[in-house]
Every structure is written in structure tokens, then in C-alpha cells.
mmCIF file with all atom_site columns, C-alpha atoms in Angstrom:
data_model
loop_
_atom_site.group_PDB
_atom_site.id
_atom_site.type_symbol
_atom_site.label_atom_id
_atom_site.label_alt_id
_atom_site.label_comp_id
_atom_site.label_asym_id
_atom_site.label_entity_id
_atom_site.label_seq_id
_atom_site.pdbx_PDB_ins_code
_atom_site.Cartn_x
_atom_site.Cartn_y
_atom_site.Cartn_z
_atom_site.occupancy
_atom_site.B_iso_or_equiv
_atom_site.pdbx_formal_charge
_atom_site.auth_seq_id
_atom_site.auth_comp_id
_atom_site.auth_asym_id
_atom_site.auth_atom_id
_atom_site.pdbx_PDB_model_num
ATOM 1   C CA . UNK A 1 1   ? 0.000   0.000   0.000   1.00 0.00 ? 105 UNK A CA 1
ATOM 2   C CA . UNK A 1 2   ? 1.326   3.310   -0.731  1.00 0.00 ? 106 UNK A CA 1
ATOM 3   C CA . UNK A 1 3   ? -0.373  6.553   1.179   1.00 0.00 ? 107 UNK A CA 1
ATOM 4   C CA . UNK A 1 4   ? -0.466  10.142  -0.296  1.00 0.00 ? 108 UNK A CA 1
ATOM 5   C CA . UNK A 1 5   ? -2.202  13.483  0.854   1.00 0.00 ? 109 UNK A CA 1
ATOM 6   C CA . UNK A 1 6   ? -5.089  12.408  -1.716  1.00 0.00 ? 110 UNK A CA 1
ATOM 7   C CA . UNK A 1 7   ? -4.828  8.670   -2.719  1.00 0.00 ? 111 UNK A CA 1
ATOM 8   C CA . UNK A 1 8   ? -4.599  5.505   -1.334  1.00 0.00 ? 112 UNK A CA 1
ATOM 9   C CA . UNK A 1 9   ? -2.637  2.682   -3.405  1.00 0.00 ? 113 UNK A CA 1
ATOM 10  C CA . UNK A 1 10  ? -3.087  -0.739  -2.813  1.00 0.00 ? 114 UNK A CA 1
ATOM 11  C CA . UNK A 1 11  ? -2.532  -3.961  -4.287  1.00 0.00 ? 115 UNK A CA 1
ATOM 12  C CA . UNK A 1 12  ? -2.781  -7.385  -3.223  1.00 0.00 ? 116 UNK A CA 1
ATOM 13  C CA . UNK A 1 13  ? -3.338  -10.973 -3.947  1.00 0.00 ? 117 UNK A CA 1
ATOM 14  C CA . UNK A 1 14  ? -5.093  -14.010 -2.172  1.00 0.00 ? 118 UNK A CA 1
ATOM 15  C CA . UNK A 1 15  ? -5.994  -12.964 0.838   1.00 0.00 ? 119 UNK A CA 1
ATOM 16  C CA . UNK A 1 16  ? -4.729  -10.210 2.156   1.00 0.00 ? 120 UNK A CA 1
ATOM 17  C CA . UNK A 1 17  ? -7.116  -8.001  3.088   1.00 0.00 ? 121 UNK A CA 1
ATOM 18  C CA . UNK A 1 18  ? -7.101  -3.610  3.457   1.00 0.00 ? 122 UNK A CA 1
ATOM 19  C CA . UNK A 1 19  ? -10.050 -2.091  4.912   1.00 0.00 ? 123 UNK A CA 1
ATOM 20  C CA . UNK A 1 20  ? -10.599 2.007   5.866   1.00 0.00 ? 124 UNK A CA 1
ATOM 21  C CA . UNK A 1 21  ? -11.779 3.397   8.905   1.00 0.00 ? 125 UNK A CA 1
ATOM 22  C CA . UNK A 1 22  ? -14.269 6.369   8.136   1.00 0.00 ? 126 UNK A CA 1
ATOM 23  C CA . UNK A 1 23  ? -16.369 7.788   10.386  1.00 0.00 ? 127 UNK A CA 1
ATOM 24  C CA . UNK A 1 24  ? -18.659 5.587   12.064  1.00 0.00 ? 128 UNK A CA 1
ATOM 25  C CA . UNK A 1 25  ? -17.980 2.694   9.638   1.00 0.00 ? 129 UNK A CA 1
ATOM 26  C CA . UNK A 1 26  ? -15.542 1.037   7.385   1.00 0.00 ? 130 UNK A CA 1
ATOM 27  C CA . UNK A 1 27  ? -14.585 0.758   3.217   1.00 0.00 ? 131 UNK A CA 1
ATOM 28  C CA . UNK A 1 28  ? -13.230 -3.023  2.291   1.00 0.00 ? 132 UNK A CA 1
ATOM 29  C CA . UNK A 1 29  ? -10.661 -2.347  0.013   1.00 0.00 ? 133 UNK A CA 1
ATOM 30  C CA . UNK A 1 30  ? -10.192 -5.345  -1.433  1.00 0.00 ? 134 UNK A CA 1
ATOM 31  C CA . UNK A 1 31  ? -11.834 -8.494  -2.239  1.00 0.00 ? 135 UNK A CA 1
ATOM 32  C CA . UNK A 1 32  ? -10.416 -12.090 -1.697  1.00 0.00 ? 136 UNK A CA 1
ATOM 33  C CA . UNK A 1 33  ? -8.935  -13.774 -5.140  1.00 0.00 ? 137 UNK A CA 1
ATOM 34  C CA . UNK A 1 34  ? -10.712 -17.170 -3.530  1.00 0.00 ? 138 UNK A CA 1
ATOM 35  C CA . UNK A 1 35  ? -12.344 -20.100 -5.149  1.00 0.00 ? 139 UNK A CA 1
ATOM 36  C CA . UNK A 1 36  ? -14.782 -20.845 -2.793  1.00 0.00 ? 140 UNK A CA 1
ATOM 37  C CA . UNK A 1 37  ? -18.310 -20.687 -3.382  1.00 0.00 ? 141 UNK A CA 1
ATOM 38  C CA . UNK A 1 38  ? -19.660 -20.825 0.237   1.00 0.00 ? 142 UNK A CA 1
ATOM 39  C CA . UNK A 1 39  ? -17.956 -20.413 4.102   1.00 0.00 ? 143 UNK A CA 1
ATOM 40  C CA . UNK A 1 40  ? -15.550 -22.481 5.228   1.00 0.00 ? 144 UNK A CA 1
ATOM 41  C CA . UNK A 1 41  ? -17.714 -22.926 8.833   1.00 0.00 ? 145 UNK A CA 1
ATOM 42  C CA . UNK A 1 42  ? -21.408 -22.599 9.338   1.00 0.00 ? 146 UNK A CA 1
ATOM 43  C CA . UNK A 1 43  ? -22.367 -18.853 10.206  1.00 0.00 ? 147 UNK A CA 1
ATOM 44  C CA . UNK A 1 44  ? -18.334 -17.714 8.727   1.00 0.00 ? 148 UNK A CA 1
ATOM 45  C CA . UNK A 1 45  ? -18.465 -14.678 6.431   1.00 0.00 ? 149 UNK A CA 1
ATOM 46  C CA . UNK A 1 46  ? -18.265 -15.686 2.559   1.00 0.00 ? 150 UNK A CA 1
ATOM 47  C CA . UNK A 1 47  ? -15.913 -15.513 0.626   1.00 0.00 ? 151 UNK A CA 1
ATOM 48  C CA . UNK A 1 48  ? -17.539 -15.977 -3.045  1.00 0.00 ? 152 UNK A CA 1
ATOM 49  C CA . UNK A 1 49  ? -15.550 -16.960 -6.263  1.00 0.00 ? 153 UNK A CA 1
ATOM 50  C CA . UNK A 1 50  ? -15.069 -14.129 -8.354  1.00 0.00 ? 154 UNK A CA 1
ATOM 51  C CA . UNK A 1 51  ? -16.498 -14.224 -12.172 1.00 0.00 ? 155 UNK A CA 1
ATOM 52  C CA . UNK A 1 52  ? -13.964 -12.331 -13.157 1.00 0.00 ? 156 UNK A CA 1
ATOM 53  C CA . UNK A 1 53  ? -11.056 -14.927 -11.281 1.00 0.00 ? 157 UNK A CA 1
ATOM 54  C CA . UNK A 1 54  ? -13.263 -17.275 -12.579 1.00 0.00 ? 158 UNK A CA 1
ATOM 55  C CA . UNK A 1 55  ? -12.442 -16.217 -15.761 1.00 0.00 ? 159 UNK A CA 1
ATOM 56  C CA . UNK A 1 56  ? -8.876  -15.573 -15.656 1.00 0.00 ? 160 UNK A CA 1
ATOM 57  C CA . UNK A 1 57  ? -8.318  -18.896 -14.554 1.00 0.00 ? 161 UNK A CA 1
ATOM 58  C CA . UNK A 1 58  ? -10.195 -20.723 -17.603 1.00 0.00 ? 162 UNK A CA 1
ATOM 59  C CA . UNK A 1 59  ? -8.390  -17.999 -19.905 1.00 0.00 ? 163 UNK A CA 1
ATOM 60  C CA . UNK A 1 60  ? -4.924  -19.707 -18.522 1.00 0.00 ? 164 UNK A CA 1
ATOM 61  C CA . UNK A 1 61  ? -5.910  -23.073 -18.854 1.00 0.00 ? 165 UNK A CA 1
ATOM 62  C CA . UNK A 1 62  ? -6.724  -23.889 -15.638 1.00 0.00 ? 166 UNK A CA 1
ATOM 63  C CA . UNK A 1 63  ? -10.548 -24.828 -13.994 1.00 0.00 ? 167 UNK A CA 1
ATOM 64  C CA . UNK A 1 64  ? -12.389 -23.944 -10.793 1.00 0.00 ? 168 UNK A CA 1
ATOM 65  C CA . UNK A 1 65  ? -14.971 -26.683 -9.165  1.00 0.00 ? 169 UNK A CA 1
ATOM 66  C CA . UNK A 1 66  ? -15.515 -27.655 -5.340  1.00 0.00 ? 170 UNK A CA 1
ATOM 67  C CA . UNK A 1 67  ? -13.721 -24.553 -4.032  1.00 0.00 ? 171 UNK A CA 1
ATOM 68  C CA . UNK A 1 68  ? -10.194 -24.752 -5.340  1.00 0.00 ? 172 UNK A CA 1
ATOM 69  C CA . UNK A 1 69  ? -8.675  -23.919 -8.488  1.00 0.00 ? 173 UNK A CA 1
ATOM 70  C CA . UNK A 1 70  ? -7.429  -27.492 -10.328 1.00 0.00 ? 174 UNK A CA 1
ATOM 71  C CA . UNK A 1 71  ? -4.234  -27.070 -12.320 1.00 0.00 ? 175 UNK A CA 1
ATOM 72  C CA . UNK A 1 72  ? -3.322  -30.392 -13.284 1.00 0.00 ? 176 UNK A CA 1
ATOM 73  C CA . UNK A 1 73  ? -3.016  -32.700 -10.579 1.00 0.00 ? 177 UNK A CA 1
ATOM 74  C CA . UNK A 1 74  ? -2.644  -29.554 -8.085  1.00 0.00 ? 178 UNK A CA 1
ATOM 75  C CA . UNK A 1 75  ? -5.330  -27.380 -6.290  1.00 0.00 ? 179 UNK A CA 1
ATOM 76  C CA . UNK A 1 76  ? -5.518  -24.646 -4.364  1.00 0.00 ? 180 UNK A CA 1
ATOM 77  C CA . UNK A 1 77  ? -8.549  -22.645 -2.461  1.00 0.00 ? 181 UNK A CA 1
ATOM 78  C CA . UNK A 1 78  ? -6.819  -19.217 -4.241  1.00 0.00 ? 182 UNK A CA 1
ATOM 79  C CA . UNK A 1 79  ? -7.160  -17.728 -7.780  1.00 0.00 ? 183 UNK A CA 1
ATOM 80  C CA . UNK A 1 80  ? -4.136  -15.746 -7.196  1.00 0.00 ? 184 UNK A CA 1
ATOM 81  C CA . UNK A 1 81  ? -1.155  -16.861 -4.863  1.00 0.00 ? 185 UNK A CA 1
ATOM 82  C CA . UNK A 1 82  ? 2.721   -16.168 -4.540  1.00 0.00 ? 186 UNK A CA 1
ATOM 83  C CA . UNK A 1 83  ? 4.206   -19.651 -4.741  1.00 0.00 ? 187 UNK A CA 1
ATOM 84  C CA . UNK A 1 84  ? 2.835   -22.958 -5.217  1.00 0.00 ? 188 UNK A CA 1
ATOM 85  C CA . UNK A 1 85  ? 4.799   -23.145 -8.216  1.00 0.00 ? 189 UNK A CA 1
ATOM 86  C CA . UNK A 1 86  ? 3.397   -26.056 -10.269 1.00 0.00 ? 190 UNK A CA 1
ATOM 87  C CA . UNK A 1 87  ? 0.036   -24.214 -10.350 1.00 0.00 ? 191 UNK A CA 1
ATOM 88  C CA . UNK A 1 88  ? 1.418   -21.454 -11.815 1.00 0.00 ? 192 UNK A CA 1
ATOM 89  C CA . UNK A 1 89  ? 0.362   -22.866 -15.418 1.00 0.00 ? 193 UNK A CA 1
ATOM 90  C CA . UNK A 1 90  ? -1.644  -25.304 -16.880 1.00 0.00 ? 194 UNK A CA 1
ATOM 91  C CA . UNK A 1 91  ? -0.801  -28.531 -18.051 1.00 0.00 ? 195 UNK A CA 1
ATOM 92  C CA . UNK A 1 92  ? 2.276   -28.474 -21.082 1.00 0.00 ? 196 UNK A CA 1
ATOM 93  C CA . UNK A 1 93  ? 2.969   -25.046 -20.260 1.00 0.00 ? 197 UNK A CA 1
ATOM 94  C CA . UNK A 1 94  ? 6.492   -23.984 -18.345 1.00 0.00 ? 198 UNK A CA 1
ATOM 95  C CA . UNK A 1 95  ? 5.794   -21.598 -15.842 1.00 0.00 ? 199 UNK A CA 1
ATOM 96  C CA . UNK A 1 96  ? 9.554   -19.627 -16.961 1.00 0.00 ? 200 UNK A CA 1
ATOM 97  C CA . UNK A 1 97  ? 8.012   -18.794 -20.364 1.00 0.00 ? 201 UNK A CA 1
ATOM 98  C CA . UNK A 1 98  ? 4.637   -17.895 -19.240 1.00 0.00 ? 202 UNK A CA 1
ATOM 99  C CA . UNK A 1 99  ? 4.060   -14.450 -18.068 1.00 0.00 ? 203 UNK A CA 1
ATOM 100 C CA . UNK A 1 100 ? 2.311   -13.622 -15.370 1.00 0.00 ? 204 UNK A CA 1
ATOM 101 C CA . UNK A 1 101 ? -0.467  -12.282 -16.685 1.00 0.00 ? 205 UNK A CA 1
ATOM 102 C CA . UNK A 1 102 ? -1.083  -15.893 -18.194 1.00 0.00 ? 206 UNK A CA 1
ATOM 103 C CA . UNK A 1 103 ? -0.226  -17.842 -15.114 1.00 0.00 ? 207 UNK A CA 1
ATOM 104 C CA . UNK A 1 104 ? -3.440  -20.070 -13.555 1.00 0.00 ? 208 UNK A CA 1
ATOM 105 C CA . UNK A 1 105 ? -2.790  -18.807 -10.096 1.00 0.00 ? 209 UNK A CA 1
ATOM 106 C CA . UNK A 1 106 ? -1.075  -16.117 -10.542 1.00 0.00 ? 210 UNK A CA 1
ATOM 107 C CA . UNK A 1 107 ? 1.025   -13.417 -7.616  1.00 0.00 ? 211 UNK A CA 1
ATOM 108 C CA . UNK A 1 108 ? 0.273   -10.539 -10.549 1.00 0.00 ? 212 UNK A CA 1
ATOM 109 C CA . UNK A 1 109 ? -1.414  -8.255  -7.883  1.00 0.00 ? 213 UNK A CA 1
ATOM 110 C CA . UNK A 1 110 ? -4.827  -6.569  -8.209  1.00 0.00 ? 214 UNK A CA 1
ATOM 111 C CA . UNK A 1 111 ? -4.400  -2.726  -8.072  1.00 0.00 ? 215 UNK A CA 1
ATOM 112 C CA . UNK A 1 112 ? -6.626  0.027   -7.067  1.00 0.00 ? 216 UNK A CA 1
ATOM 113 C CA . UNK A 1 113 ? -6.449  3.523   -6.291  1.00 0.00 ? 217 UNK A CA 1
ATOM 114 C CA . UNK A 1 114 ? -8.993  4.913   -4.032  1.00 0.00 ? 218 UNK A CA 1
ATOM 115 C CA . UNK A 1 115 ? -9.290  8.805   -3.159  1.00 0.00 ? 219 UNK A CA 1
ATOM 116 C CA . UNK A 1 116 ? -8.845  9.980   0.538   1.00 0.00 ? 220 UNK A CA 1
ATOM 117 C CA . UNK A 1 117 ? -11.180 12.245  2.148   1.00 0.00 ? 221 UNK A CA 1
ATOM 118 C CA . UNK A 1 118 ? -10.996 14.051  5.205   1.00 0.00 ? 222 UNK A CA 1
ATOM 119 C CA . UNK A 1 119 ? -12.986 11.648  7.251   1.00 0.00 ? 223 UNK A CA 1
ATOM 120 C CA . UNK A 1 120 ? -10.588 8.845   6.778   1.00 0.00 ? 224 UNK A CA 1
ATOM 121 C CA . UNK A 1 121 ? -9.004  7.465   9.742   1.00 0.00 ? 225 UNK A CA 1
ATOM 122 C CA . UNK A 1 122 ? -6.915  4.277   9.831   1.00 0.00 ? 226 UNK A CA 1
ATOM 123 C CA . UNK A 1 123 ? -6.576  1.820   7.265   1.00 0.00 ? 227 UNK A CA 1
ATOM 124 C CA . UNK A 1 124 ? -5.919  -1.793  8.497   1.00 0.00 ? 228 UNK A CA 1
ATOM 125 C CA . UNK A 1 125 ? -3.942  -4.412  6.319   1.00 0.00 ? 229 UNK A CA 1
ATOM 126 C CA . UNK A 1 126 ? -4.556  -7.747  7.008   1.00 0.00 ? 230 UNK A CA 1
ATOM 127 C CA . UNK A 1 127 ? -2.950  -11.544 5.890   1.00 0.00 ? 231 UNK A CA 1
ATOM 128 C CA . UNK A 1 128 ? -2.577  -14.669 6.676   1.00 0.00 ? 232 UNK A CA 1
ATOM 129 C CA . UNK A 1 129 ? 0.578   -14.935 6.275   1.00 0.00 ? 233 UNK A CA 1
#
């Protein structure tokens, strides 16, 4: 995340979360790049697959079903990861000549650029990692 006097730069991928205080409530900043399709534990907050993820992935050669993203004989919960190299690409592909832009689960981050206001207050990053 980069911070200015006016704008607020972040960019992630997986699950790392960013989420801004203002006011009396809060912004989520970004969304999770997860495969699931419904909480992990009765009652837990969702976490839905993104269409768009959803399409990435089948653009690289890869396919979502049951919550992960299958990449051969791999699978992960994530649509975008750093690591877990032999997801990277789909099958007959090598993951040195594929950019990552192509990649199945890719560590290309999401960007955005949000405008700050005078009622900001913190923002909170978050990972599990």
C-alpha cells in the first residue's frame, strides 16, 4: 500500500485483506482472489468466487470446481497466490516462459487507487501470512 495526501494505493493478492476506517464505519478495500463458493464454517463470512477470477483462470488453462482452483493434478482454495509453483500454469505449459499475466494462479497483484477524504481514519492491512 502506498499513502499520499489524496490517494490511497493498494494492491494485493489471495488474501490479504485492506479495509478504511471512516467515520462511524468502514470501506473493504479489497476483495479475496478465492475459489470458494460458500464459508468455510457454518455462520463464517463468505468468501464468493469471483467471475472475473473465474475467468482468468479458464483464460490460462486452468478450472475452478468444489472450491479450489485445479491445475493439473494440483489445487488450491486461491485464484491468485505467490508460490505454489506447479500451479502457476496449466498442463504443457512452463511456468519460466509464461508471463504472469497468463499464469493459472497467478502473484500478478490486483491494483486500485482509491481517493482519501478528510474523514478517513486508519486503514488496516490484514494476511494470513
Amino acid at each position: 500500500m502506498v499513502v499520499t495526501g489524496h490517494r490511497l494505493v493498494i494492491a494485493h493478492a489471495g488474501e490479504c485483506r485492506a479495509v478504511l476506517v471512516k467515520g462511524d464505519g468502514f470501506v473493504e478495500l479489497t476483495s479475496d482472489h478465492s475459489a470458494e463458493v460458500a464459508p468455510a464454517q457454518p455462520g463464517a463470512r463468505s468468501a464468493p468466487l469471483r467471475p472475473d477470477e473465474a475467468a482468468r483462470v479458464a483464460r490460462a488453462g486452468g478450472k475452478v470446481c468444489d472450491g479450489t482452483v485445479h491445475v493439473g493434478n494440483g489445487n488450491l482454495p486461491m485464484t491468485r497466490a505467490f508460490g505454489n509453483l506447479p500451479l502457476k500454469v496449466a498442463q504443457g505449459r512452463d511456468w519460466h516462459r509464461t508471463r504472469c499475466d497468463e499464469q493459472v494462479v497467478t502473484a500478478l497483484p490486483e491494483v486500485s487507487v482509491v481517493p482519501r477524504s478528510p474523514d478517513d481514519v486508519p486503514v488496516v492491512p490484514a494476511s494470513d501470512g
